[in-house]
């Protein structure tokens, strides 16, 4: 009885502290999702203008390609990952997460790291800001998960740590003017983000499908598939980071066919015809399907059936990463969805279908359009990808994030 009273008193104090904080800073996803969406809109618009020569006066360290290659995984995606995990860890551990001034400080560090590309600061400061954000974010996650002994979530810490190493590799390439290092780090990061998408998607997609369609029976878990996707994704990232995976190797097609098969099995197990009536469900399933397509694309490239690996990389970056992020952001914007309220999922997001469809159109356009050569990128952009197609893709992407 005494212990129960103490727990209630602590909960009451925590509630008072939460109410004393502005709503924007009470949960991690609010600020990071908002800023990430704005950044997604502006970053791709700026990149498209740069390719067309419209912003040639913008000078960033290493050039616009280096900025684009770093900022999409480590600026945009990492912001959304941070917002989601900083919020989710509270539910996993049952303990308060980052909020108030500490959250403001972490967000401020992320924002400073984005702005540092466009102000004349020494390279050491630019690099330090990037690594400081990811380091503090991982430290916060590790503290909460380890203190609560959440061993089932330790793989997330592993992937985040490897993601930080990929960012370090990319920034080392930036400091040395080594395009190959930057490319290796960025592409490896994409496959680690794919691992996070499969880990998180493997939890939320079947759960929301069950609740959204009023299914009584939960989808049966398959831990061996989760572990296989984790190991396969980490291996794909390691091969890219080492540089070995950047050259077509026919035997590596087996790895990516295996990953595609595992993603396909998941989609088959989770599928119910009713998902097409619910935008918040079909968007999650469709975005996850891009993981399967990206893996098949990599297998085809290693076998010599696809001209450039960039097609598969952008299927992963635009279709899977962008699609799942936008779908999850749409989900958390709907009150009542986390609970057993299928009607909220069906009726609330009447305006979600258009941007969610638009983002999948961008993925299709980007993958089906001839890719841009890395060498001499800015000089040959106009001939490698038609300006009209590039502009249309950028406008559609921007529309999806408005």
Coordinates of C-alpha atoms in Angstrom, one line a residue:
X1 CA 0.0 0.0 0.0
X2 CA 2.8 2.4 0.9
X3 CA 4.7 1.5 -2.3
X4 CA 1.5 2.1 -4.3
X5 CA 1.0 5.6 -2.8
X6 CA 4.7 6.5 -3.6
X7 CA 4.2 5.4 -7.2
X8 CA 1.1 7.5 -7.5
X9 CA 2.9 10.5 -6.0
X10 CA 5.8 10.1 -8.4
X11 CA 3.4 9.8 -11.4
X12 CA 1.6 12.9 -10.2
X13 CA 4.8 14.9 -10.0
X14 CA 5.8 13.7 -13.5
X15 CA 2.4 14.8 -14.8
X16 CA 2.9 18.3 -13.3
X17 CA 6.3 18.5 -14.9
X18 CA 4.9 17.5 -18.3
X19 CA 2.2 20.0 -18.1
X20 CA 4.7 22.7 -17.3
X21 CA 6.4 22.0 -20.7
X22 CA 5.1 23.4 -23.9
X23 CA 3.3 20.7 -25.9
X24 CA 5.9 20.8 -28.7
X25 CA 8.6 19.7 -26.3
X26 CA 6.8 17.1 -24.3
X27 CA 7.4 14.3 -26.8
X28 CA 10.3 13.8 -29.1
X29 CA 8.3 13.1 -32.3
X30 CA 6.6 16.5 -32.3
X31 CA 9.5 18.8 -33.0
X32 CA 11.6 16.3 -35.0
X33 CA 8.7 15.1 -37.3
X34 CA 7.7 18.7 -38.0
X35 CA 11.2 19.8 -38.7
X36 CA 12.0 16.7 -40.7
X37 CA 9.0 17.2 -42.9
X38 CA 9.9 20.8 -43.6
X39 CA 13.5 19.8 -44.2
X40 CA 12.4 17.1 -46.7
X41 CA 10.5 19.6 -48.7
X42 CA 13.2 22.2 -48.8
X43 CA 16.2 19.9 -49.3
X44 CA 14.8 18.1 -52.4
X45 CA 13.7 21.5 -53.8
X46 CA 17.2 22.9 -53.4
X47 CA 18.8 19.7 -54.8
X48 CA 16.6 19.9 -57.9
X49 CA 17.4 23.5 -58.4
X50 CA 21.1 22.8 -58.0
X51 CA 21.0 20.1 -60.6
X52 CA 19.4 22.6 -63.0
X53 CA 22.0 25.2 -62.3
X54 CA 19.5 27.6 -60.7
X55 CA 21.4 27.8 -57.4
X56 CA 25.0 27.6 -58.6
X57 CA 26.0 30.4 -56.2
X58 CA 25.2 28.2 -53.1
X59 CA 28.6 27.0 -51.8
X60 CA 28.6 24.1 -49.4
X61 CA 31.7 22.1 -48.2
X62 CA 32.4 19.4 -50.8
X63 CA 29.7 20.6 -53.2
X64 CA 26.0 20.1 -53.5
X65 CA 26.4 16.3 -54.2
X66 CA 28.2 15.9 -50.9
X67 CA 25.5 17.8 -49.1
X68 CA 22.7 15.9 -50.7
X69 CA 24.3 12.5 -50.1
X70 CA 24.9 13.3 -46.4
X71 CA 21.7 15.2 -45.5
X72 CA 19.1 12.8 -46.8
X73 CA 20.1 9.8 -44.6
X74 CA 21.8 11.7 -41.7
X75 CA 19.8 14.9 -41.7
X76 CA 16.3 14.0 -42.8
X77 CA 16.0 10.3 -42.0
X78 CA 17.9 10.5 -38.7
X79 CA 15.7 13.3 -37.5
X80 CA 12.6 11.2 -38.0
X81 CA 14.3 8.1 -36.5
X82 CA 15.2 10.2 -33.4
X83 CA 11.7 11.6 -33.0
X84 CA 10.1 8.1 -33.3
X85 CA 12.5 6.3 -31.0
X86 CA 12.7 9.0 -28.3
X87 CA 8.9 8.7 -28.1
X88 CA 8.6 5.0 -28.5
X89 CA 11.3 4.3 -25.8
X90 CA 8.9 5.7 -23.2
X91 CA 6.3 3.0 -24.1
X92 CA 8.9 0.3 -24.1
X93 CA 10.4 1.2 -20.7
X94 CA 7.5 2.7 -18.9
X95 CA 9.7 5.6 -18.0
X96 CA 9.7 9.3 -19.0
X97 CA 11.7 10.1 -22.0
X98 CA 13.5 13.2 -23.2
X99 CA 11.4 16.4 -22.9
X100 CA 11.6 20.1 -22.1
X101 CA 15.1 21.7 -22.1
X102 CA 17.1 18.6 -22.8
X103 CA 14.9 17.9 -25.8
X104 CA 15.2 21.5 -27.0
X105 CA 19.0 21.2 -26.7
X106 CA 19.1 18.0 -28.8
X107 CA 16.8 19.5 -31.4
X108 CA 18.9 22.7 -31.4
X109 CA 22.0 20.6 -32.1
X110 CA 20.3 18.9 -35.0
X111 CA 19.2 22.3 -36.4
X112 CA 22.7 23.8 -36.0
X113 CA 24.1 20.8 -37.8
X114 CA 21.8 21.4 -40.8
X115 CA 22.6 25.2 -40.9
X116 CA 26.3 24.7 -40.6
X117 CA 26.5 23.5 -44.2
X118 CA 25.6 27.0 -45.4
X119 CA 27.6 29.2 -43.1
X120 CA 31.4 29.7 -43.2
X121 CA 32.5 27.5 -40.3
X122 CA 35.7 25.4 -40.1
X123 CA 35.2 21.8 -41.3
X124 CA 36.0 20.6 -37.8
X125 CA 33.0 22.4 -36.5
X126 CA 30.7 21.2 -39.3
X127 CA 31.8 17.6 -38.7
X128 CA 31.7 18.0 -34.9
X129 CA 28.0 19.2 -35.0
X130 CA 26.9 16.2 -37.1
X131 CA 28.6 13.6 -34.8
X132 CA 27.6 15.4 -31.6
X133 CA 23.9 15.0 -32.5
X134 CA 24.0 11.3 -33.4
X135 CA 26.3 10.6 -30.4
X136 CA 24.0 12.3 -27.8
X137 CA 20.9 10.7 -29.4
X138 CA 22.4 7.2 -29.1
X139 CA 23.6 7.9 -25.6
X140 CA 20.1 8.9 -24.5
X141 CA 18.6 5.8 -26.1
X142 CA 21.2 3.5 -24.6
X143 CA 20.7 5.0 -21.1
X144 CA 17.0 4.4 -21.2
X145 CA 17.1 0.9 -22.7
X146 CA 20.0 -0.4 -20.6
X147 CA 18.6 1.1 -17.3
X148 CA 15.3 -0.7 -18.1
X149 CA 17.1 -3.9 -19.2
X150 CA 15.2 -3.9 -22.5
X151 CA 17.4 -6.5 -24.1
X152 CA 14.9 -7.2 -26.9
X153 CA 15.5 -3.6 -28.1
X154 CA 19.3 -3.8 -28.0
X155 CA 19.5 -4.6 -31.7
X156 CA 18.2 -1.1 -32.3
X157 CA 21.2 0.3 -30.4
X158 CA 23.5 -1.8 -32.5
X159 CA 22.1 -0.5 -35.7
X160 CA 22.2 3.1 -34.5
X161 CA 25.9 2.7 -33.5
X162 CA 26.7 1.3 -37.0
X163 CA 24.7 4.2 -38.5
X164 CA 27.0 6.6 -36.6
X165 CA 30.0 4.8 -38.0
X166 CA 28.7 5.2 -41.5
X167 CA 28.2 8.9 -40.9
X168 CA 31.8 9.1 -39.6
X169 CA 32.9 7.4 -42.8
X170 CA 31.0 9.8 -44.9
X171 CA 32.3 12.8 -43.0
X172 CA 35.9 11.4 -43.3
X173 CA 35.4 11.4 -47.0
X174 CA 34.2 14.9 -46.9
X175 CA 37.2 16.1 -44.9
X176 CA 39.6 14.3 -47.2
X177 CA 37.8 15.2 -50.4
X178 CA 37.4 11.5 -51.1
X179 CA 34.2 10.9 -53.1
X180 CA 34.5 7.1 -52.7
X181 CA 34.4 7.2 -48.9
X182 CA 31.4 9.5 -48.9
X183 CA 29.6 7.2 -51.3
X184 CA 30.4 4.1 -49.3
X185 CA 29.2 5.6 -46.0
X186 CA 26.0 7.0 -47.5
X187 CA 25.0 3.8 -49.2
X188 CA 25.9 1.6 -46.2
X189 CA 23.7 4.0 -44.1
X190 CA 20.7 3.4 -46.5
X191 CA 20.8 -0.3 -45.8
X192 CA 21.1 0.2 -42.1
X193 CA 18.1 2.5 -42.3
X194 CA 16.4 -0.4 -44.2
X195 CA 17.2 -2.6 -41.2
X196 CA 15.5 -0.1 -38.8
X197 CA 12.5 0.1 -41.1
X198 CA 12.2 -3.6 -41.1
X199 CA 12.6 -3.8 -37.3
X200 CA 10.0 -1.1 -36.6
X201 CA 7.8 -2.0 -39.5
X202 CA 7.7 -5.6 -38.3
X203 CA 6.1 -4.3 -35.1
X204 CA 3.8 -1.6 -36.2
X205 CA 2.4 -2.7 -39.6
X206 CA 0.9 -6.0 -38.4
X207 CA -0.3 -4.3 -35.2
X208 CA -2.0 -1.4 -37.0
X209 CA -3.4 -3.8 -39.7
X210 CA -5.0 -5.9 -37.0
X211 CA -6.5 -2.9 -35.1
X212 CA -7.4 -0.9 -38.1
X213 CA -9.5 -3.8 -39.6
X214 CA -10.9 -5.0 -36.4
X215 CA -9.2 -8.4 -36.6
X216 CA -9.4 -10.2 -33.3
X217 CA -6.5 -12.6 -33.8
X218 CA -3.0 -11.0 -33.7
X219 CA -0.5 -11.9 -36.5
X220 CA 1.8 -14.6 -35.3
X221 CA 5.4 -13.4 -34.8
X222 CA 8.3 -15.1 -36.7
X223 CA 11.5 -14.1 -34.7
X224 CA 13.8 -16.1 -37.1
X225 CA 12.7 -13.8 -40.0
X226 CA 13.4 -10.7 -37.9
X227 CA 16.9 -12.0 -37.1
X228 CA 17.6 -13.0 -40.7
X229 CA 16.6 -9.5 -41.9
X230 CA 18.7 -7.9 -39.3
X231 CA 21.8 -9.9 -40.1
X232 CA 21.2 -9.7 -43.9
X233 CA 20.8 -5.9 -43.8
X234 CA 23.8 -5.4 -41.6
X235 CA 25.9 -7.6 -44.0
X236 CA 24.6 -5.5 -47.0
X237 CA 25.7 -2.3 -45.2
X238 CA 29.1 -3.7 -44.3
X239 CA 29.7 -4.7 -47.9
X240 CA 28.9 -1.2 -49.1
X241 CA 31.0 0.4 -46.3
X242 CA 34.0 -1.7 -47.3
X243 CA 33.6 -0.8 -50.9
X244 CA 33.3 -4.5 -52.0
X245 CA 29.6 -4.2 -52.6
X246 CA 29.9 -1.2 -54.8
X247 CA 31.2 -3.4 -57.6
X248 CA 28.8 -5.9 -59.2
X249 CA 29.4 -9.3 -57.7
X250 CA 27.1 -12.0 -59.0
X251 CA 27.2 -14.1 -55.9
X252 CA 25.9 -11.2 -53.8
X253 CA 22.6 -11.5 -55.7
X254 CA 21.9 -14.4 -53.4
X255 CA 22.0 -12.1 -50.4
X256 CA 19.5 -9.6 -51.9
X257 CA 17.2 -12.3 -53.2
X258 CA 17.1 -13.7 -49.7
X259 CA 16.2 -10.3 -48.3
X260 CA 13.5 -9.8 -50.9
X261 CA 12.1 -13.2 -50.1
X262 CA 11.9 -12.4 -46.4
X263 CA 10.2 -9.1 -47.0
X264 CA 7.8 -10.8 -49.4
X265 CA 6.9 -13.4 -46.8
X266 CA 6.1 -10.7 -44.3
X267 CA 3.9 -8.8 -46.7
X268 CA 2.1 -12.0 -47.6
X269 CA 1.5 -12.8 -43.9
X270 CA 0.3 -9.3 -43.1
X271 CA -2.0 -8.9 -46.1
X272 CA -5.7 -8.5 -45.7
X273 CA -7.9 -7.2 -48.6
X274 CA -9.4 -4.6 -46.3
X275 CA -6.2 -2.6 -46.2
X276 CA -7.1 -0.8 -49.5
X277 CA -10.0 0.9 -47.7
X278 CA -7.7 2.5 -45.2
X279 CA -5.1 5.0 -46.4
X280 CA -3.1 4.6 -43.2
X281 CA -2.8 0.9 -43.8
X282 CA -2.2 0.6 -47.6
X283 CA 0.4 3.3 -47.4
X284 CA 2.4 1.3 -44.8
X285 CA 2.1 -1.9 -46.8
X286 CA 3.0 -0.2 -50.1
X287 CA 6.0 1.6 -48.6
X288 CA 7.2 -1.6 -47.0
X289 CA 6.9 -3.3 -50.5
X290 CA 9.6 -0.8 -51.7
X291 CA 12.1 -2.7 -49.5
X292 CA 11.4 -5.8 -51.5
X293 CA 11.8 -3.9 -54.8
X294 CA 15.0 -2.3 -53.6
X295 CA 16.5 -5.7 -52.7
X296 CA 15.4 -7.2 -56.0
X297 CA 16.9 -4.2 -57.8
X298 CA 20.2 -4.8 -56.1
X299 CA 20.1 -8.5 -57.0
X300 CA 19.4 -7.6 -60.6
X301 CA 22.3 -5.1 -60.7
X302 CA 24.8 -7.6 -59.3
X303 CA 23.7 -10.0 -62.0
X304 CA 24.1 -7.4 -64.7
X305 CA 20.4 -7.1 -65.5
X306 CA 20.2 -3.4 -64.2
X307 CA 22.4 -0.7 -65.6
X308 CA 23.0 1.2 -62.3
X309 CA 22.7 0.4 -58.6
X310 CA 21.4 3.9 -58.1
X311 CA 18.0 2.7 -59.3
X312 CA 17.7 0.3 -56.4
X313 CA 19.2 2.8 -53.9
X314 CA 16.6 5.3 -54.8
X315 CA 13.8 2.7 -54.5
X316 CA 15.1 2.3 -51.0
X317 CA 15.6 6.0 -50.2
X318 CA 12.5 7.4 -51.9
X319 CA 10.0 4.6 -51.9
X320 CA 10.7 2.7 -48.6
X321 CA 12.4 5.4 -46.4
X322 CA 10.3 8.3 -47.6
X323 CA 7.1 6.3 -47.9
X324 CA 7.3 4.6 -44.4
X325 CA 8.3 7.9 -42.8
X326 CA 5.3 9.8 -44.3
X327 CA 2.9 7.0 -43.5
X328 CA 4.0 6.9 -39.9
X329 CA 3.8 10.7 -39.6
X330 CA 0.3 10.6 -41.0
X331 CA -0.6 7.9 -38.5
X332 CA 0.6 9.8 -35.4
X333 CA -1.3 12.8 -36.5
X334 CA -4.6 11.0 -36.1
X335 CA -5.9 11.0 -32.5
X336 CA -7.1 7.6 -31.2
X337 CA -5.2 5.4 -33.7
X338 CA -2.9 3.8 -31.2
X339 CA -6.0 2.4 -29.4
X340 CA -8.5 -0.2 -30.7
X341 CA -10.5 2.4 -32.7
X342 CA -10.6 1.2 -36.3
X343 CA -13.2 3.9 -37.2
X344 CA -10.6 6.5 -36.4
X345 CA -8.2 5.0 -38.9
X346 CA -10.8 4.8 -41.6
X347 CA -12.5 8.2 -41.2
X348 CA -9.9 10.6 -39.9
X349 CA -7.2 10.7 -42.6
X350 CA -9.5 11.8 -45.5
X351 CA -6.7 14.1 -46.8
X352 CA -3.9 11.6 -46.4
X353 CA -4.4 9.6 -49.6
X354 CA -3.2 12.3 -52.0
X355 CA 0.2 13.0 -50.5
X356 CA 0.8 9.3 -49.8
X357 CA 0.0 8.5 -53.4
X358 CA 2.2 11.3 -54.5
X359 CA 5.2 10.0 -52.7
X360 CA 4.8 6.6 -54.3
X361 CA 4.6 8.3 -57.7
X362 CA 7.9 10.0 -56.9
X363 CA 9.5 6.6 -56.1
X364 CA 8.2 5.2 -59.4
X365 CA 9.5 8.2 -61.4
X366 CA 12.9 8.2 -59.8
X367 CA 13.4 4.5 -60.3
X368 CA 12.1 4.4 -63.8
X369 CA 14.1 7.5 -65.0
X370 CA 17.7 7.2 -66.3
X371 CA 20.0 7.9 -63.4
X372 CA 22.6 10.6 -63.1
X373 CA 26.2 9.8 -63.3
X374 CA 28.2 10.5 -60.2
X375 CA 31.3 11.7 -62.2
X376 CA 30.8 15.2 -63.5
X377 CA 27.3 15.2 -62.0
X378 CA 26.6 18.9 -62.1
X379 CA 27.9 19.3 -65.6
X380 CA 25.9 16.4 -67.1
X381 CA 22.7 16.6 -65.0
X382 CA 20.7 18.1 -67.8
X383 CA 21.5 15.4 -70.3
X384 CA 21.3 12.5 -67.8
X385 CA 17.8 13.2 -66.6
X386 CA 15.3 15.3 -68.5
X387 CA 14.7 18.6 -66.8
X388 CA 11.0 18.2 -67.0
X389 CA 11.1 14.8 -65.3
X390 CA 13.4 16.0 -62.6
X391 CA 11.2 19.0 -61.9
X392 CA 8.1 16.9 -61.9
X393 CA 9.6 14.4 -59.4
X394 CA 10.8 17.3 -57.1
X395 CA 7.4 19.0 -57.2
X396 CA 5.6 15.8 -56.5
X397 CA 8.0 15.0 -53.6
X398 CA 7.4 18.5 -52.2
X399 CA 3.7 18.2 -52.6
X400 CA 3.8 15.0 -50.6
X401 CA 5.4 16.7 -47.6
X402 CA 3.3 19.9 -47.6

